[in-house]
Amino acid sequence: MILEGVRKSFGKKEVIRGVNLEVKGGEVLSLVGPSGSGKSTLLKCINRLIEIDSGRILVGGRNIKEMDPVELRREVVLVPQNSVTFPGSVLDNVMMPLRAQGVEDRRRAEKALLEAGLSRELFSRNAEKLSGGEKKRVALARALVLRPKALLLDEPTAGVDPKKVGIIEESILDMVRGRGITVIWVTHDVSQALRVGDRIASMKKGKVIKVGERDRFQWEGVY
């Protein structure tokens, strides 16, 4: 995944300011930076929930502007910070994106739920009555069931019981590394960035200002 000179403004305010970034295939890139630095907006630009003003974004060597948005969002799936569940069972929630493609594959949905760390006893439960952490896992399963090439995770453990954060981190890493999925993982937590990322990139005022290997990343000036 390659971003070249990506810019985005809302009115007169430029929120993404010439971002250049390369994410290696199969790596987990932690994206850090102060609130309002453009991290979430950048994720939305990558799968075209927000259209960029200039520059280009390449996924698998293809310019995303030349891709059908629906096809792109199957290959590059965004898991937003606020996990959304829909009326119906947990299994129904994960079947939803498959049914949108005309696919009725219960086993595939069940496998995604199990890989996300949800037990079979939860499959028939009303998804809207789950805990915050369980809803996060449903959102992850719903993303993984599409068998994406890349995941864009926006604060995937925000609002989760601190005692369960490590469990969710491990579940995500097991799932993506087992499948070779490329990940951009947005977090405000320095410790988490170090735990999950192969490399770390930092944003400030709409720009990517630093990129480096986890064990050699220079944190000065990031926050």
Short mmCIF file of C-alpha atoms in Angstrom, two decimals:
data_model
loop_
_atom_site.label_atom_id
_atom_site.label_comp_id
_atom_site.label_asym_id
_atom_site.label_seq_id
_atom_site.Cartn_x
_atom_site.Cartn_y
_atom_site.Cartn_z
CA MET A 1 0.00 0.00 0.00
CA ILE A 2 1.51 3.31 -1.11
CA LEU A 3 0.33 6.86 -0.40
CA GLU A 4 1.89 9.64 -2.47
CA GLY A 5 1.26 13.32 -1.79
CA VAL A 6 -2.22 12.71 -0.37
CA ARG A 7 -4.15 15.85 0.51
CA LYS A 8 -7.65 16.46 1.84
CA SER A 9 -9.40 19.66 2.91
CA PHE A 10 -12.76 20.35 4.46
CA GLY A 11 -13.67 23.87 3.46
CA LYS A 12 -10.59 26.01 4.03
CA LYS A 13 -9.05 23.61 6.54
CA GLU A 14 -6.50 21.17 5.15
CA VAL A 15 -6.56 18.08 7.39
CA ILE A 16 -4.33 15.77 5.33
CA ARG A 17 -1.28 17.64 4.11
CA GLY A 18 0.80 15.84 1.54
CA VAL A 19 1.05 12.43 3.20
CA ASN A 20 3.65 10.03 1.82
CA LEU A 21 3.65 6.55 3.31
CA GLU A 22 4.44 3.00 2.26
CA VAL A 23 2.95 0.08 4.18
CA LYS A 24 4.66 -3.23 3.51
CA GLY A 25 2.61 -6.26 2.59
CA GLY A 26 1.69 -8.35 5.63
CA GLU A 27 3.03 -5.89 8.21
CA VAL A 28 1.25 -4.25 11.12
CA LEU A 29 1.94 -0.51 11.06
CA SER A 30 1.06 1.37 14.25
CA LEU A 31 -0.15 4.89 13.42
CA VAL A 32 0.16 7.29 16.35
CA GLY A 33 -0.18 11.00 16.98
CA PRO A 34 -2.16 13.62 18.88
CA SER A 35 -5.94 13.81 18.68
CA GLY A 36 -6.93 15.76 15.59
CA SER A 37 -3.74 14.96 13.69
CA GLY A 38 -5.66 13.31 10.83
CA LYS A 39 -5.24 9.61 11.62
CA SER A 40 -8.89 8.60 11.34
CA THR A 41 -9.43 10.78 8.28
CA LEU A 42 -6.47 9.14 6.58
CA LEU A 43 -7.97 5.68 7.13
CA LYS A 44 -11.24 6.83 5.56
CA CYS A 45 -9.33 8.19 2.58
CA ILE A 46 -7.63 4.85 2.02
CA ASN A 47 -10.89 2.99 1.45
CA ARG A 48 -12.67 5.96 -0.17
CA LEU A 49 -15.20 6.74 2.52
CA ILE A 50 -13.65 10.16 1.99
CA GLU A 51 -12.35 11.13 -1.46
CA ILE A 52 -8.92 12.76 -1.53
CA ASP A 53 -8.35 16.11 -3.24
CA SER A 54 -4.96 15.27 -4.73
CA GLY A 55 -2.17 12.73 -4.66
CA ARG A 56 -2.74 9.02 -5.12
CA ILE A 57 -3.19 5.85 -3.10
CA LEU A 58 -2.12 2.48 -4.51
CA VAL A 59 -3.42 -0.85 -3.20
CA GLY A 60 -1.79 -3.89 -4.74
CA GLY A 61 -0.31 -1.58 -7.34
CA ARG A 62 -3.72 -0.23 -8.38
CA ASN A 63 -4.84 3.36 -7.99
CA ILE A 64 -7.89 3.27 -5.72
CA LYS A 65 -9.60 5.96 -7.82
CA GLU A 66 -9.70 3.45 -10.66
CA MET A 67 -11.23 0.74 -8.47
CA ASP A 68 -14.91 0.19 -7.83
CA PRO A 69 -15.50 1.46 -4.26
CA VAL A 70 -17.40 -1.70 -3.29
CA GLU A 71 -14.57 -3.91 -4.55
CA LEU A 72 -12.03 -1.73 -2.74
CA ARG A 73 -13.90 -1.97 0.56
CA ARG A 74 -13.91 -5.75 0.32
CA GLU A 75 -10.14 -5.75 -0.10
CA VAL A 76 -9.39 -2.94 2.36
CA VAL A 77 -11.77 -3.08 5.31
CA LEU A 78 -12.13 -0.27 7.84
CA VAL A 79 -13.08 -1.19 11.40
CA PRO A 80 -14.19 2.12 12.97
CA GLN A 81 -13.56 3.13 16.56
CA ASN A 82 -17.23 2.92 17.49
CA SER A 83 -18.19 -0.67 16.76
CA VAL A 84 -21.62 -0.87 15.16
CA THR A 85 -23.90 -3.85 15.64
CA PHE A 86 -27.16 -4.38 13.80
CA PRO A 87 -30.48 -5.86 14.96
CA GLY A 88 -30.33 -9.63 15.00
CA SER A 89 -28.01 -12.30 16.27
CA VAL A 90 -24.23 -12.21 16.43
CA LEU A 91 -24.11 -14.72 13.56
CA ASP A 92 -26.52 -12.60 11.49
CA ASN A 93 -24.20 -9.62 11.95
CA VAL A 94 -21.25 -11.51 10.50
CA MET A 95 -23.33 -13.08 7.72
CA MET A 96 -24.48 -9.62 6.61
CA PRO A 97 -21.49 -8.70 4.38
CA LEU A 98 -21.55 -12.18 2.83
CA ARG A 99 -25.25 -11.93 2.04
CA ALA A 100 -24.61 -8.56 0.43
CA GLN A 101 -22.43 -10.49 -2.04
CA GLY A 102 -25.06 -13.18 -2.54
CA VAL A 103 -23.07 -15.66 -0.44
CA GLU A 104 -24.75 -17.83 2.21
CA ASP A 105 -21.80 -19.44 3.99
CA ARG A 106 -22.60 -20.09 7.64
CA ARG A 107 -19.38 -22.04 8.25
CA ARG A 108 -17.25 -19.17 7.01
CA ALA A 109 -19.05 -16.76 9.36
CA GLU A 110 -18.73 -19.13 12.30
CA LYS A 111 -15.03 -19.59 11.63
CA ALA A 112 -14.51 -15.81 11.62
CA LEU A 113 -16.32 -15.49 14.95
CA LEU A 114 -14.27 -18.25 16.54
CA GLU A 115 -11.04 -16.70 15.25
CA ALA A 116 -12.15 -13.39 16.76
CA GLY A 117 -12.39 -15.12 20.12
CA LEU A 118 -16.17 -15.44 20.46
CA SER A 119 -17.60 -18.71 21.75
CA ARG A 120 -20.36 -20.62 19.97
CA GLU A 121 -22.77 -19.92 22.82
CA LEU A 122 -22.76 -16.26 21.75
CA PHE A 123 -23.62 -16.90 18.09
CA SER A 124 -27.39 -16.77 18.68
CA ARG A 125 -27.29 -13.91 21.17
CA ASN A 126 -28.75 -10.48 20.34
CA ALA A 127 -25.71 -8.56 19.08
CA GLU A 128 -26.96 -5.28 20.50
CA LYS A 129 -26.82 -6.70 24.05
CA LEU A 130 -23.14 -7.64 23.96
CA SER A 131 -20.45 -5.96 26.03
CA GLY A 132 -18.21 -3.35 24.43
CA GLY A 133 -15.37 -5.81 24.05
CA GLU A 134 -17.64 -8.43 22.49
CA LYS A 135 -18.98 -5.88 20.00
CA LYS A 136 -15.39 -5.09 19.01
CA ARG A 137 -14.85 -8.77 18.29
CA VAL A 138 -18.03 -8.99 16.21
CA ALA A 139 -16.82 -6.01 14.16
CA LEU A 140 -13.48 -7.75 13.62
CA ALA A 141 -15.18 -10.99 12.59
CA ARG A 142 -17.41 -9.06 10.19
CA ALA A 143 -14.28 -7.57 8.62
CA LEU A 144 -12.34 -10.84 8.47
CA VAL A 145 -15.18 -12.82 6.93
CA LEU A 146 -14.60 -10.81 3.75
CA ARG A 147 -11.04 -12.21 3.57
CA PRO A 148 -9.52 -8.77 3.03
CA LYS A 149 -6.00 -7.98 1.90
CA ALA A 150 -5.75 -5.12 4.39
CA LEU A 151 -7.40 -3.97 7.61
CA LEU A 152 -7.67 -0.38 8.80
CA LEU A 153 -8.18 -0.48 12.57
CA ASP A 154 -9.22 2.76 14.25
CA GLU A 155 -8.53 2.42 17.99
CA PRO A 156 -9.79 -1.20 18.07
CA THR A 157 -9.49 -1.49 21.85
CA ALA A 158 -10.96 1.91 22.76
CA GLY A 159 -13.55 1.57 25.51
CA VAL A 160 -12.59 -2.03 26.24
CA ASP A 161 -12.03 -3.23 29.82
CA PRO A 162 -8.27 -2.69 30.36
CA LYS A 163 -7.97 -6.27 31.61
CA LYS A 164 -9.16 -7.54 28.22
CA VAL A 165 -7.12 -5.26 25.95
CA GLY A 166 -4.22 -7.70 25.76
CA ILE A 167 -6.55 -10.56 24.83
CA ILE A 168 -8.06 -8.58 21.95
CA GLU A 169 -4.61 -7.50 20.76
CA GLU A 170 -3.46 -11.12 20.68
CA SER A 171 -6.61 -12.22 18.83
CA ILE A 172 -6.12 -9.57 16.16
CA LEU A 173 -2.43 -10.32 15.70
CA ASP A 174 -3.06 -14.07 15.48
CA MET A 175 -5.75 -13.53 12.85
CA VAL A 176 -3.88 -11.11 10.63
CA ARG A 177 -0.46 -12.74 10.81
CA GLY A 178 -1.92 -16.15 10.07
CA ARG A 179 -3.46 -14.75 6.90
CA GLY A 180 -0.74 -12.31 5.86
CA ILE A 181 -3.11 -9.35 6.12
CA THR A 182 -1.63 -5.85 5.97
CA VAL A 183 -2.77 -3.67 8.89
CA ILE A 184 -2.74 0.01 9.77
CA TRP A 185 -3.53 0.16 13.49
CA VAL A 186 -4.40 3.62 14.82
CA THR A 187 -3.75 4.03 18.54
CA HIS A 188 -3.08 6.85 21.00
CA ASP A 189 -1.37 4.40 23.36
CA VAL A 190 2.43 4.35 23.01
CA SER A 191 2.69 1.02 24.82
CA GLN A 192 0.14 -0.55 22.50
CA ALA A 193 1.91 0.84 19.43
CA LEU A 194 5.08 -0.88 20.58
CA ARG A 195 3.31 -4.15 21.39
CA VAL A 196 1.45 -4.58 18.11
CA GLY A 197 3.41 -2.75 15.43
CA ASP A 198 6.20 -4.09 13.26
CA ARG A 199 6.85 -0.45 12.41
CA ILE A 200 5.50 2.83 13.75
CA ALA A 201 4.43 5.96 11.89
CA SER A 202 3.45 9.21 13.56
CA MET A 203 1.19 11.99 12.34
CA LYS A 204 1.07 15.61 13.38
CA LYS A 205 -1.05 18.40 11.92
CA GLY A 206 -2.06 16.28 8.95
CA LYS A 207 1.41 15.06 8.03
CA VAL A 208 3.30 11.82 8.57
CA ILE A 209 6.40 13.12 10.31
CA LYS A 210 8.24 9.92 11.27
CA VAL A 211 8.32 6.28 10.26
CA GLY A 212 10.60 3.69 11.82
CA GLU A 213 11.13 0.18 13.08
CA ARG A 214 9.51 -0.48 16.44
CA ASP A 215 12.75 -0.96 18.37
CA ARG A 216 14.46 2.08 16.83
CA PHE A 217 11.60 4.56 16.62
CA GLN A 218 12.41 8.04 17.93
CA TRP A 219 9.51 9.30 20.07
CA GLU A 220 10.73 12.87 20.57
CA GLY A 221 8.20 15.39 19.25
CA VAL A 222 5.48 12.85 18.52
CA TYR A 223 3.04 14.26 21.11
#
